[in-house]
Amino acid sequence: MKKRWGSIILAIISIFLLTACSSSNKSQTITGTGNGKHGSIKVAVTFKGDSIKNIKVLEQNENKVLSKPVYKQLKDTIVAKNSTGVDVISGSTATSKGYIAAVNDAVKKAGISLKAVKIKSSSAKPKIAKTNNYDIVVVGSGGGGFAAAIEAKQAGKKVAIIEKMPTVGGNTLISGGEMNAPGNWVQKKLGIKGDSVASYYKDTMKGGDNLGDPEMVHILANNALGSAKWLRDDIHVKFINDQLFQFGGHSYKRALIPVGHTGQELVTKLNTKAKSLNIPIYVNMKAKSLIQKDGRVTGVKAQYQGKRNITFNAKKAVILTTGGFGSNVKMRTKYNKEFDQRYKSTDTAGTTGDGITMAQQVGAKLTNMKYIQTYPIANPKTGMISLLADTRFDGAILVNQNGQRFVEELERRDVISKAILKQPGSYTYQIWNDKIDGISKTKAAHKAEYDELIKEHLLYKADTINELAKDVNIDPAALSATITKVNQYAKTGNDKDFHHRAGLVSLAKGPYYIEKAVPSVHHTMGGLVINKQTQVLNTDDQVILGLYAAGELTGVIQGSNRLGGNAIADIITFGRIAGQSAGKL
Ligand SMILES: Cc1cc2nc3c(=O)[nH]c(=O)nc-3n(C[C@H](O)[C@H](O)[C@H](O)COP(=O)(O)OP(=O)(O)OC[C@H]3O[C@@H](n4cnc5c(N)ncnc54)[C@H](O)[C@@H]3O)c2cc1C
């Protein structure tokens, strides 16, 4: 009897062990969600027992270029370590956090606890020599850097791009990508007459309070259309063929819009072109200083992944295209105390003015450094630019908490920003209707931003002005009075209050949208002094041999204030000139 009981207990234990064993090796796929930069990220995580075997992204709206290393590198690290305790990808922090949160959500739902595995970090190290020799080294992979590298390579030079972030693109990537080009093909198609190089030059000089260098602004105005055609024909960038923007301070609708309404179209196509020309791009490679021999710049000292020192010799030239310093609070306040940490920034984390600092160390002259631009319509919580609010260029109005307009909506950015800061609470509301969205088409182009703002209670949609006012605690009677005036002015074509230069649009019919916004640091106008060939000048106005620069780190184009759509025209025009000039050496 005892023996029988013994075998029964043994059998029960074996069944239990077997079940336990098989359940710990059970395969299951569970979904999880987390919040990325542009809304939720949904993943499907496949587990075997308590190990992650695979992660598949099911739904997401993140920037294609910036999210790539998250969905590949971060995924590989999480799977290899069997842990979500991993470092975020620099420059893609919000996307990384959203992705990790989504995986954590799936882990929680699976009811398991991950046992972390130690892996050797050396296995994934790419082979980069300690010393690398090129004719031309381009520092920075935004639009300016790509344009320069492509031209230099096509001139027959051995070229490399070094980029400190894990992904290419800089501010160019996250920009609206809109680009001014007077006399462009879309103006012709839309029947917009009268625009000219002279008018564009005049607007740009006036927009910057005549502090841009006239000779350089002439080069910009003369070449902007050619630069746009180069992007269209040589780089195969697709521009929308029946829509243009008229940014503040411009006399005409002259800004071309890339498909998707962002710089992703530009950077993706520039990157493809660079790859087709076999231009190596070293990412995670931060330029630390310039090498100078007998007064001539001959290379760059860089650091790979913040650890390994790497030298890039440049037989002919170094071209700096490292962008502005909008994300560097210390540098901002060094040149203008106003722009301290109270201001968030629309810019990428890499926009820290490194090129300006490095060039200064070899004697470069700086100009216009105190001119720092805020973008008037940015997210009050994150500082991110609101591209959804580009409806402003097609008739959206700005009101304060009292429901009153306070500025012309097509004024320069600095003027609007200052006016907003003077309003109660230092914020504004932007109002538009479906009619205006039908012209600007931003709701479809920036759906992720739309959903995010609604979720964050920064944007409301309503059928009537009364409901709209109540959503944001504006006095409905005051807002109705403002809208009635706007409708009258739209009818007569005469905005008696603020002289809207493009003419107001009727807001008689809903549905309506109201978005809360604040100014955020956006562009740094100051920087290096360059000549017509983009050679960097020293404090004695002499050329620093071997050193060229183009893009936002230069200070001679935009004066005190950059007009919308002028940066892309600037970086492509002068990036190309830098590559062509250095390509002749
Ligand atoms: C949200 C947003 C929207 C915008 N929209 C528009 C628009 O629609 N139209 C317009 O005309 N302008 C727009 N702008 C402005 C415009 O995008 C920028 O001025 C322009 O793209 C700058 O180009 P760049 O090539 O000079 O620099 P960036 O594109 O910023 O590229 C610089 C690159 O250099 C890298 N780098 C920096 N330091 C180092 C270092 N030490 N070593 C190696 N690499 C380094 C950076 O990481 C970056 O990748 C916008 C800007 C923002 C932020």
XYZ file of C-alpha atoms and ligand atoms in Angstrom:
638
model
C 0.000 0.000 0.000
C 2.851 2.338 1.021
C 4.625 1.499 -2.267
C 1.462 2.295 -4.267
C 1.111 5.703 -2.627
C 4.797 6.314 -3.321
C 4.378 5.703 -7.061
C 1.253 7.913 -7.212
C 3.130 10.807 -5.550
C 6.080 10.265 -7.908
C 3.760 10.376 -10.929
C 2.118 13.600 -9.701
C 5.547 15.212 -9.163
C 6.718 14.179 -12.665
C 3.528 15.545 -14.279
C 3.976 18.793 -12.325
C 7.639 19.082 -13.320
C 6.853 18.322 -16.951
C 4.092 20.938 -17.032
C 6.273 23.486 -15.279
C 9.109 22.752 -17.643
C 6.971 23.041 -20.751
C 5.255 26.224 -19.510
C 8.658 27.887 -18.902
C 9.528 27.125 -22.529
C 6.150 28.100 -23.839
C 6.175 30.315 -26.952
C 3.735 33.183 -26.989
C 3.348 36.469 -28.850
C 1.887 39.351 -26.880
C 1.212 42.924 -28.005
C 2.213 45.999 -26.033
C 1.957 49.768 -26.518
C 3.975 52.775 -25.443
C 3.999 56.498 -26.229
C 6.611 57.634 -28.753
C 7.331 61.152 -30.023
C 4.473 61.065 -32.523
C 1.823 59.010 -30.769
C 1.608 55.409 -29.722
C 3.943 52.615 -30.766
C 2.432 49.131 -30.825
C 4.681 46.066 -30.847
C 4.236 42.296 -30.892
C 6.780 40.576 -28.647
C 7.486 36.871 -29.099
C 8.586 35.067 -25.930
C 9.958 31.621 -25.370
C 9.605 30.918 -21.695
C 10.972 34.024 -20.011
C 13.141 35.107 -22.953
C 12.349 37.662 -25.642
C 12.893 36.095 -29.033
C 11.583 38.784 -31.360
C 9.948 42.215 -31.411
C 7.836 43.337 -34.330
C 6.525 46.881 -34.723
C 2.837 46.744 -35.632
C 1.822 50.417 -35.565
C 3.807 53.647 -35.261
C 4.047 57.197 -36.594
C 7.660 58.055 -35.762
C 10.145 59.808 -38.058
C 11.330 57.153 -40.534
C 15.017 58.022 -40.350
C 15.242 58.666 -36.595
C 13.288 55.532 -35.635
C 15.368 53.191 -37.797
C 18.124 52.547 -35.194
C 15.466 52.137 -32.490
C 13.641 49.407 -34.367
C 16.880 47.689 -35.368
C 19.734 48.423 -32.918
C 17.632 48.785 -29.804
C 15.615 45.718 -30.701
C 18.790 43.636 -31.220
C 20.174 44.823 -27.869
C 16.941 44.073 -25.987
C 16.766 40.582 -27.518
C 20.481 39.856 -26.970
C 20.432 41.067 -23.341
C 16.911 39.800 -22.693
C 16.384 43.055 -20.884
C 14.653 46.381 -21.404
C 17.192 48.067 -19.143
C 19.048 49.421 -22.167
C 20.329 52.863 -23.191
C 18.108 54.954 -25.442
C 19.368 55.849 -28.907
C 20.788 59.362 -28.728
C 18.744 61.834 -30.787
C 15.783 59.424 -30.790
C 15.080 59.530 -27.056
C 11.281 59.821 -27.163
C 10.951 57.070 -29.775
C 13.320 54.810 -27.803
C 11.366 55.367 -24.581
C 8.046 54.678 -26.313
C 9.456 51.489 -27.843
C 10.882 50.272 -24.530
C 7.576 51.081 -22.785
C 5.717 49.050 -25.427
C 7.994 46.045 -24.854
C 7.620 46.433 -21.067
C 3.853 46.494 -21.508
C 3.988 43.178 -23.397
C 6.321 41.670 -20.764
C 3.870 42.651 -18.030
C 0.917 41.191 -19.916
C 2.871 37.960 -20.487
C 3.233 37.688 -16.713
C 6.934 36.866 -16.799
C 10.053 38.438 -15.424
C 13.004 38.780 -17.772
C 16.337 37.358 -16.678
C 18.984 39.670 -18.096
C 21.854 38.085 -20.044
C 25.331 39.657 -20.179
C 26.667 40.139 -23.688
C 30.070 41.201 -24.910
C 29.749 44.720 -26.267
C 32.766 44.339 -28.541
C 30.951 42.016 -30.961
C 29.141 44.808 -32.816
C 32.104 47.228 -33.147
C 32.537 48.366 -36.759
C 36.102 48.444 -38.043
C 37.176 52.079 -38.226
C 40.856 52.852 -38.646
C 42.503 55.214 -36.173
C 43.575 57.423 -39.070
C 41.526 57.940 -42.230
C 42.655 59.868 -45.291
C 40.338 61.790 -47.577
C 40.540 64.781 -49.903
C 37.552 66.421 -48.302
C 35.935 65.806 -44.927
C 32.416 67.140 -44.435
C 31.371 67.560 -40.808
C 27.602 67.169 -40.309
C 25.020 65.293 -42.354
C 22.149 67.797 -42.643
C 21.063 69.230 -45.982
C 24.136 71.484 -46.148
C 26.522 68.576 -45.521
C 24.915 66.278 -48.067
C 24.812 68.999 -50.752
C 28.505 69.780 -50.173
C 29.609 66.138 -50.135
C 27.671 65.246 -53.291
C 29.122 68.185 -55.257
C 32.674 67.512 -54.045
C 32.399 63.849 -54.918
C 31.009 64.660 -58.361
C 34.038 66.938 -58.838
C 36.164 63.806 -58.487
C 37.291 64.082 -54.883
C 37.561 61.387 -52.216
C 34.964 62.550 -49.711
C 33.644 61.419 -46.327
C 30.880 62.735 -44.089
C 31.183 62.469 -40.325
C 28.080 62.784 -38.153
C 27.967 62.782 -34.357
C 24.437 61.402 -33.986
C 23.410 57.774 -34.678
C 21.297 58.925 -37.628
C 21.807 61.386 -40.468
C 19.743 64.483 -41.187
C 20.046 67.016 -38.346
C 17.428 69.753 -38.312
C 16.950 69.313 -42.046
C 15.334 65.947 -41.361
C 12.751 67.223 -38.883
C 12.105 70.463 -40.765
C 9.040 71.243 -42.849
C 11.448 71.033 -45.805
C 9.749 74.043 -47.401
C 12.006 76.048 -49.657
C 11.662 79.466 -51.254
C 12.342 79.690 -54.957
C 11.154 82.799 -56.819
C 9.708 82.112 -60.279
C 9.280 78.411 -59.581
C 7.283 75.931 -61.664
C 4.422 75.654 -59.139
C 3.909 79.441 -59.187
C 3.593 79.161 -62.970
C 1.084 76.325 -62.676
C -0.988 78.235 -60.100
C -0.888 81.438 -62.170
C 1.072 83.404 -59.533
C 2.650 86.273 -61.437
C 5.079 89.040 -60.527
C 7.548 87.211 -58.286
C 11.209 87.743 -59.093
C 14.753 87.356 -57.799
C 14.716 91.085 -56.968
C 11.543 90.783 -54.898
C 12.897 87.737 -53.042
C 16.183 89.560 -52.361
C 14.295 92.574 -51.039
C 12.064 90.487 -48.736
C 15.066 88.570 -47.359
C 17.136 91.669 -46.667
C 14.182 93.494 -45.102
C 13.204 90.399 -43.094
C 16.686 90.388 -41.544
C 16.691 94.161 -40.892
C 19.324 94.591 -43.634
C 21.937 92.812 -41.519
C 22.528 90.048 -44.062
C 25.568 90.543 -46.321
C 24.060 91.987 -49.545
C 26.506 90.132 -51.788
C 25.709 86.785 -50.133
C 21.962 87.409 -50.140
C 22.214 88.156 -53.873
C 23.870 84.766 -54.334
C 21.029 83.135 -52.392
C 18.318 84.942 -54.362
C 19.969 84.229 -57.732
C 20.499 80.543 -56.987
C 17.443 79.505 -54.956
C 15.476 78.343 -58.004
C 18.512 76.476 -59.375
C 18.960 74.765 -55.996
C 15.315 73.683 -56.018
C 15.680 72.332 -59.551
C 18.847 70.469 -58.497
C 16.917 68.830 -55.663
C 14.069 67.983 -58.026
C 16.076 66.791 -61.044
C 19.376 65.453 -59.659
C 18.367 64.289 -56.202
C 14.811 63.281 -57.216
C 13.109 65.097 -54.354
C 9.380 65.204 -54.994
C 7.657 68.534 -54.410
C 3.881 68.945 -54.293
C 2.988 70.363 -57.695
C -0.128 72.377 -56.872
C 0.536 73.959 -53.482
C 2.908 76.610 -52.106
C 3.347 78.384 -48.778
C 3.647 82.110 -48.232
C 5.684 82.332 -45.059
C 5.661 85.491 -42.941
C 7.566 88.437 -44.430
C 7.313 87.190 -48.037
C 5.507 89.143 -50.738
C 4.476 86.025 -52.662
C 3.562 82.401 -52.193
C 6.985 81.088 -53.204
C 7.874 78.197 -50.871
C 7.885 74.765 -52.491
C 6.595 71.947 -50.257
C 8.164 68.470 -50.383
C 5.744 65.533 -50.377
C 4.867 64.619 -46.810
C 5.411 68.260 -45.779
C 8.694 67.426 -44.018
C 12.440 67.349 -44.610
C 12.323 63.558 -44.498
C 11.791 63.590 -48.273
C 14.947 65.703 -48.728
C 17.206 63.757 -46.394
C 16.073 60.341 -47.608
C 16.784 61.304 -51.215
C 20.096 63.064 -50.427
C 21.196 60.009 -48.456
C 20.279 57.716 -51.367
C 22.301 59.908 -53.732
C 25.309 59.934 -51.376
C 25.132 56.140 -51.135
C 24.949 55.788 -54.918
C 28.144 57.868 -55.133
C 29.822 55.686 -52.491
C 30.347 58.529 -50.049
C 31.081 56.940 -46.666
C 29.086 58.347 -43.738
C 30.556 57.780 -40.294
C 27.737 58.094 -37.740
C 28.321 58.363 -33.959
C 31.493 60.236 -34.962
C 31.777 63.577 -33.214
C 34.236 66.129 -34.571
C 36.084 67.542 -31.550
C 38.612 69.910 -33.118
C 40.220 70.970 -36.368
C 43.779 70.026 -37.233
C 45.775 72.999 -38.472
C 49.264 72.893 -39.936
C 51.111 76.075 -40.966
C 47.840 78.005 -40.887
C 46.006 75.529 -43.122
C 43.213 73.279 -41.870
C 44.214 69.733 -42.762
C 41.764 67.528 -40.943
C 39.524 66.779 -38.000
C 40.097 65.079 -34.686
C 36.983 63.089 -33.879
C 35.675 60.684 -31.305
C 33.704 57.543 -32.089
C 30.844 56.768 -29.706
C 32.366 59.105 -27.137
C 35.309 56.726 -26.626
C 37.723 56.058 -29.473
C 39.795 58.922 -30.860
C 39.838 58.904 -34.650
C 41.721 61.194 -37.028
C 40.322 62.276 -40.378
C 42.983 63.841 -42.587
C 41.661 66.110 -45.325
C 44.236 66.675 -48.078
C 42.210 69.486 -49.686
C 39.593 70.848 -47.289
C 37.298 70.461 -44.327
C 33.720 71.642 -44.870
C 31.802 72.469 -41.706
C 28.025 71.999 -41.937
C 27.191 71.348 -38.287
C 24.068 73.532 -38.056
C 23.110 76.129 -35.451
C 23.114 76.196 -31.637
C 19.407 76.331 -30.740
C 19.689 73.318 -28.383
C 22.690 74.687 -26.498
C 21.304 76.857 -23.666
C 24.777 77.803 -22.431
C 25.822 79.049 -25.848
C 22.478 80.796 -26.383
C 22.824 82.768 -23.172
C 26.488 83.504 -23.858
C 25.382 85.547 -26.843
C 21.906 86.636 -25.727
C 20.808 86.415 -22.096
C 17.123 86.455 -23.072
C 17.170 82.899 -24.470
C 17.800 80.916 -21.286
C 16.241 77.634 -20.145
C 12.792 79.248 -19.976
C 12.634 78.609 -23.702
C 12.327 75.121 -25.079
C 13.687 74.458 -28.565
C 12.255 73.080 -31.783
C 15.694 71.741 -32.720
C 17.405 68.340 -32.668
C 19.687 67.436 -29.765
C 22.739 67.728 -32.063
C 22.170 71.448 -32.730
C 24.815 72.637 -30.290
C 27.049 74.986 -32.307
C 30.086 72.662 -32.405
C 31.265 73.893 -35.813
C 31.188 77.505 -34.689
C 33.235 76.670 -31.593
C 35.772 74.563 -33.527
C 36.234 77.243 -36.189
C 36.605 79.918 -33.542
C 39.464 77.905 -32.062
C 41.367 78.350 -35.351
C 40.669 82.083 -35.452
C 37.326 82.344 -37.284
C 35.322 85.539 -37.151
C 31.721 85.443 -35.918
C 28.844 87.737 -36.754
C 25.209 88.365 -35.737
C 25.543 85.951 -32.805
C 22.955 87.669 -30.628
C 20.152 87.099 -33.117
C 18.260 84.022 -32.025
C 14.862 83.281 -33.484
C 11.869 81.779 -31.745
C 9.204 79.998 -33.747
C 5.893 81.482 -32.598
C 3.696 78.389 -32.804
C 5.207 75.497 -30.856
C 3.920 72.872 -28.435
C 3.831 74.395 -24.906
C 4.786 71.051 -23.336
C 7.622 69.894 -25.616
C 8.754 72.977 -27.534
C 8.287 71.051 -30.791
C 7.282 73.102 -33.809
C 3.639 72.737 -34.839
C 3.579 71.846 -38.509
C -0.159 71.212 -38.194
C -0.459 74.952 -37.504
C 0.940 75.774 -40.949
C -2.733 76.624 -41.576
C -1.567 80.082 -40.439
C -0.136 80.588 -43.928
C -3.581 80.021 -45.427
C -5.738 82.158 -43.143
C -5.708 80.798 -39.560
C -5.872 83.599 -36.990
C -4.206 84.099 -33.610
C -6.099 85.209 -30.511
C -5.246 85.629 -26.850
C -7.060 84.309 -23.769
C -9.456 87.270 -24.092
C -10.467 86.071 -27.545
C -8.831 89.042 -29.284
C -6.437 89.173 -32.209
C -3.198 90.967 -31.349
C -0.844 90.709 -34.361
C -0.865 90.215 -38.113
C -0.628 86.454 -38.577
C 1.779 86.770 -41.522
C 4.201 89.023 -39.660
C 7.820 87.985 -39.165
C 8.402 85.230 -36.605
C 10.207 87.508 -34.161
C 7.403 90.068 -34.265
C 4.701 87.435 -33.661
C 6.753 85.740 -30.919
C 7.277 89.008 -29.051
C 3.590 89.857 -29.399
C 2.606 86.439 -27.973
C 4.895 86.874 -24.985
C 3.081 90.132 -24.170
C -0.341 88.407 -23.979
C -1.891 87.075 -20.754
C -0.059 83.857 -19.838
C 2.440 84.439 -22.713
C 0.652 82.009 -25.047
C -1.672 82.200 -28.002
C -4.490 80.219 -29.565
C -4.546 79.580 -33.293
C -7.995 79.168 -34.863
C -8.937 77.816 -38.266
C -11.744 75.885 -39.930
C -12.112 73.037 -42.401
C -12.142 75.493 -45.308
C -8.620 76.642 -44.400
C -7.438 73.089 -43.798
C -8.753 72.275 -47.264
C -6.185 74.747 -48.631
C -3.207 73.918 -46.419
C -3.972 70.171 -46.090
C -1.969 69.961 -42.864
C -4.437 67.744 -40.977
C -3.781 64.898 -43.412
C -0.052 65.636 -43.678
C 0.497 65.793 -39.891
C -2.086 63.340 -38.568
C 0.190 62.054 -35.803
C 0.708 65.574 -34.474
C -3.051 66.215 -34.683
C -3.851 63.078 -32.646
C -1.147 63.878 -30.108
C -2.335 67.467 -29.558
C -5.945 66.322 -29.104
C -4.774 63.729 -26.572
C -2.724 66.325 -24.705
C -5.699 68.776 -24.634
C -3.710 71.314 -26.617
C -6.087 71.127 -29.591
C -9.874 71.080 -29.723
C -12.308 70.614 -32.562
C -15.829 72.040 -32.318
C -18.780 72.717 -34.601
C -19.481 76.211 -33.320
C -17.474 79.192 -32.098
C -19.326 79.024 -28.772
C -18.224 75.433 -28.133
C -14.699 76.262 -29.271
C -14.491 79.167 -26.813
C -15.803 77.035 -23.950
C -13.193 74.329 -24.626
C -10.420 76.789 -23.726
C -12.259 79.080 -21.306
C -12.384 82.081 -23.618
C -15.453 84.305 -23.231
C -17.714 83.061 -26.096
C -19.140 86.545 -26.754
C -15.647 88.040 -27.104
C -14.495 85.324 -29.481
C -17.684 85.587 -31.547
C -17.137 89.334 -31.888
C -13.585 88.716 -33.162
C -14.750 86.091 -35.658
C -17.530 88.369 -36.929
C -14.946 91.051 -37.654
C -12.637 88.545 -39.378
C -15.528 87.441 -41.601
C -16.288 91.050 -42.529
C -12.633 91.736 -43.321
C -12.463 88.541 -45.369
C -15.435 89.773 -47.416
C -14.081 93.266 -48.033
C -10.469 92.144 -48.418
C -9.495 94.824 -45.915
C -8.259 93.744 -42.481
C -8.741 97.065 -40.728
C -7.081 95.876 -37.512
C -3.826 94.217 -38.585
C -3.669 94.505 -42.397
C -3.242 90.789 -43.096
C -1.050 90.856 -46.186
C -2.595 87.837 -47.919
C -6.184 88.763 -46.953
C -8.181 87.020 -44.235
C -10.289 83.941 -44.935
C -13.890 83.607 -43.784
C -14.431 81.644 -40.576
C -18.218 81.727 -40.982
C -18.503 77.951 -41.237
C -17.265 75.196 -38.916
C -16.053 72.759 -37.916
C -13.347 74.746 -36.155
C -9.989 73.983 -34.591
C -8.265 75.811 -31.754
C -4.648 75.082 -30.792
C -2.680 76.452 -27.837
C 0.915 77.464 -28.620
C 4.014 79.242 -27.323
C 7.224 80.491 -28.961
C 10.221 78.097 -28.917
C 13.872 78.695 -29.900
C 14.123 77.734 -33.556
C 16.993 79.225 -35.510
C 20.308 80.885 -34.744
C 21.008 83.522 -37.357
C 24.586 84.261 -36.289
C 27.712 82.270 -37.018
C 30.818 82.097 -39.173
C 31.734 84.729 -41.724
C 32.236 83.140 -45.138
C 33.062 84.582 -48.554
C 31.445 83.907 -51.949
C 33.291 80.594 -52.223
C 32.161 79.710 -48.661
C 35.730 79.940 -47.345
C 35.776 80.774 -43.638
C 37.325 84.144 -42.758
C 39.382 84.931 -39.699
C 39.089 87.958 -37.433
C 41.372 89.883 -39.856
C 38.976 89.073 -42.710
C 41.564 86.746 -44.234
C 40.713 83.305 -45.599
C 41.506 80.366 -43.288
C 43.023 78.038 -45.869
C 41.408 74.624 -46.159
C 38.285 75.583 -44.196
C 34.825 75.985 -45.737
C 31.390 76.296 -44.148
C 27.749 76.293 -45.210
C 24.323 76.221 -43.624
C 22.933 77.381 -40.315
C 26.375 77.723 -38.698
C 27.174 80.658 -40.972
C 26.057 84.149 -39.991
C 26.049 86.241 -43.144
C 22.758 85.378 -44.853
C 19.761 85.755 -42.570
C 20.637 89.012 -40.759
C 18.679 89.542 -37.547
C 15.800 87.275 -38.488
C 15.365 84.350 -40.914
C 12.229 84.275 -43.007
C 10.396 80.947 -43.307
C 11.596 78.747 -46.160
C 14.926 80.587 -46.374
C 17.056 78.049 -44.499
C 16.572 75.183 -46.940
C 17.282 77.558 -49.838
C 20.418 78.725 -47.955
C 21.829 75.314 -46.988
C 21.350 73.747 -50.422
C 22.697 76.780 -52.295
C 25.774 77.335 -50.126
C 26.289 73.620 -49.406
C 26.588 73.066 -53.142
C 28.906 76.051 -53.549
C 31.117 74.722 -50.720
C 31.370 71.317 -52.415
C 32.065 72.874 -55.817
C 34.685 75.312 -54.465
C 36.532 72.683 -52.443
C 36.113 70.296 -55.367
C 38.288 72.576 -57.496
C 41.305 72.378 -55.138
C 11.301 71.759 -36.685
C 11.985 72.596 -37.730
C 11.302 72.939 -38.891
C 11.929 73.708 -39.864
N 11.294 73.955 -41.036
C 11.921 74.647 -42.013
C 11.316 74.838 -43.291
O 10.227 74.340 -43.567
N 11.998 75.574 -44.214
C 13.214 76.133 -43.962
O 13.773 76.794 -44.826
N 13.831 75.906 -42.771
C 13.236 75.168 -41.813
N 13.873 74.938 -40.632
C 15.283 75.353 -40.476
C 16.188 74.380 -41.218
O 15.689 73.081 -41.097
C 17.626 74.399 -40.697
O 18.093 75.705 -40.571
C 18.530 73.666 -41.681
O 18.006 72.390 -41.946
C 19.949 73.552 -41.154
O 20.676 72.756 -42.057
P 22.205 72.476 -41.810
O 22.643 71.527 -42.863
O 22.935 73.742 -41.657
O 22.238 71.786 -40.369
P 21.478 70.504 -39.831
O 20.464 70.012 -40.777
O 21.038 70.805 -38.453
O 22.639 69.423 -39.815
C 23.773 69.574 -38.997
C 24.314 68.198 -38.664
O 25.606 68.311 -38.083
C 25.712 67.373 -37.017
N 26.771 67.795 -36.105
C 26.732 68.829 -35.228
N 27.890 68.898 -34.540
C 28.678 67.889 -34.997
C 29.981 67.437 -34.673
N 30.718 68.010 -33.718
N 30.482 66.375 -35.343
C 29.746 65.747 -36.293
N 28.490 66.126 -36.633
C 27.973 67.189 -36.002
C 24.321 67.400 -36.414
O 24.095 66.284 -35.605
C 23.455 67.454 -37.658
O 23.137 66.183 -38.139
C 13.261 74.175 -39.645
C 13.931 73.831 -38.477
C 13.316 73.045 -37.525
C 14.062 72.677 -36.276
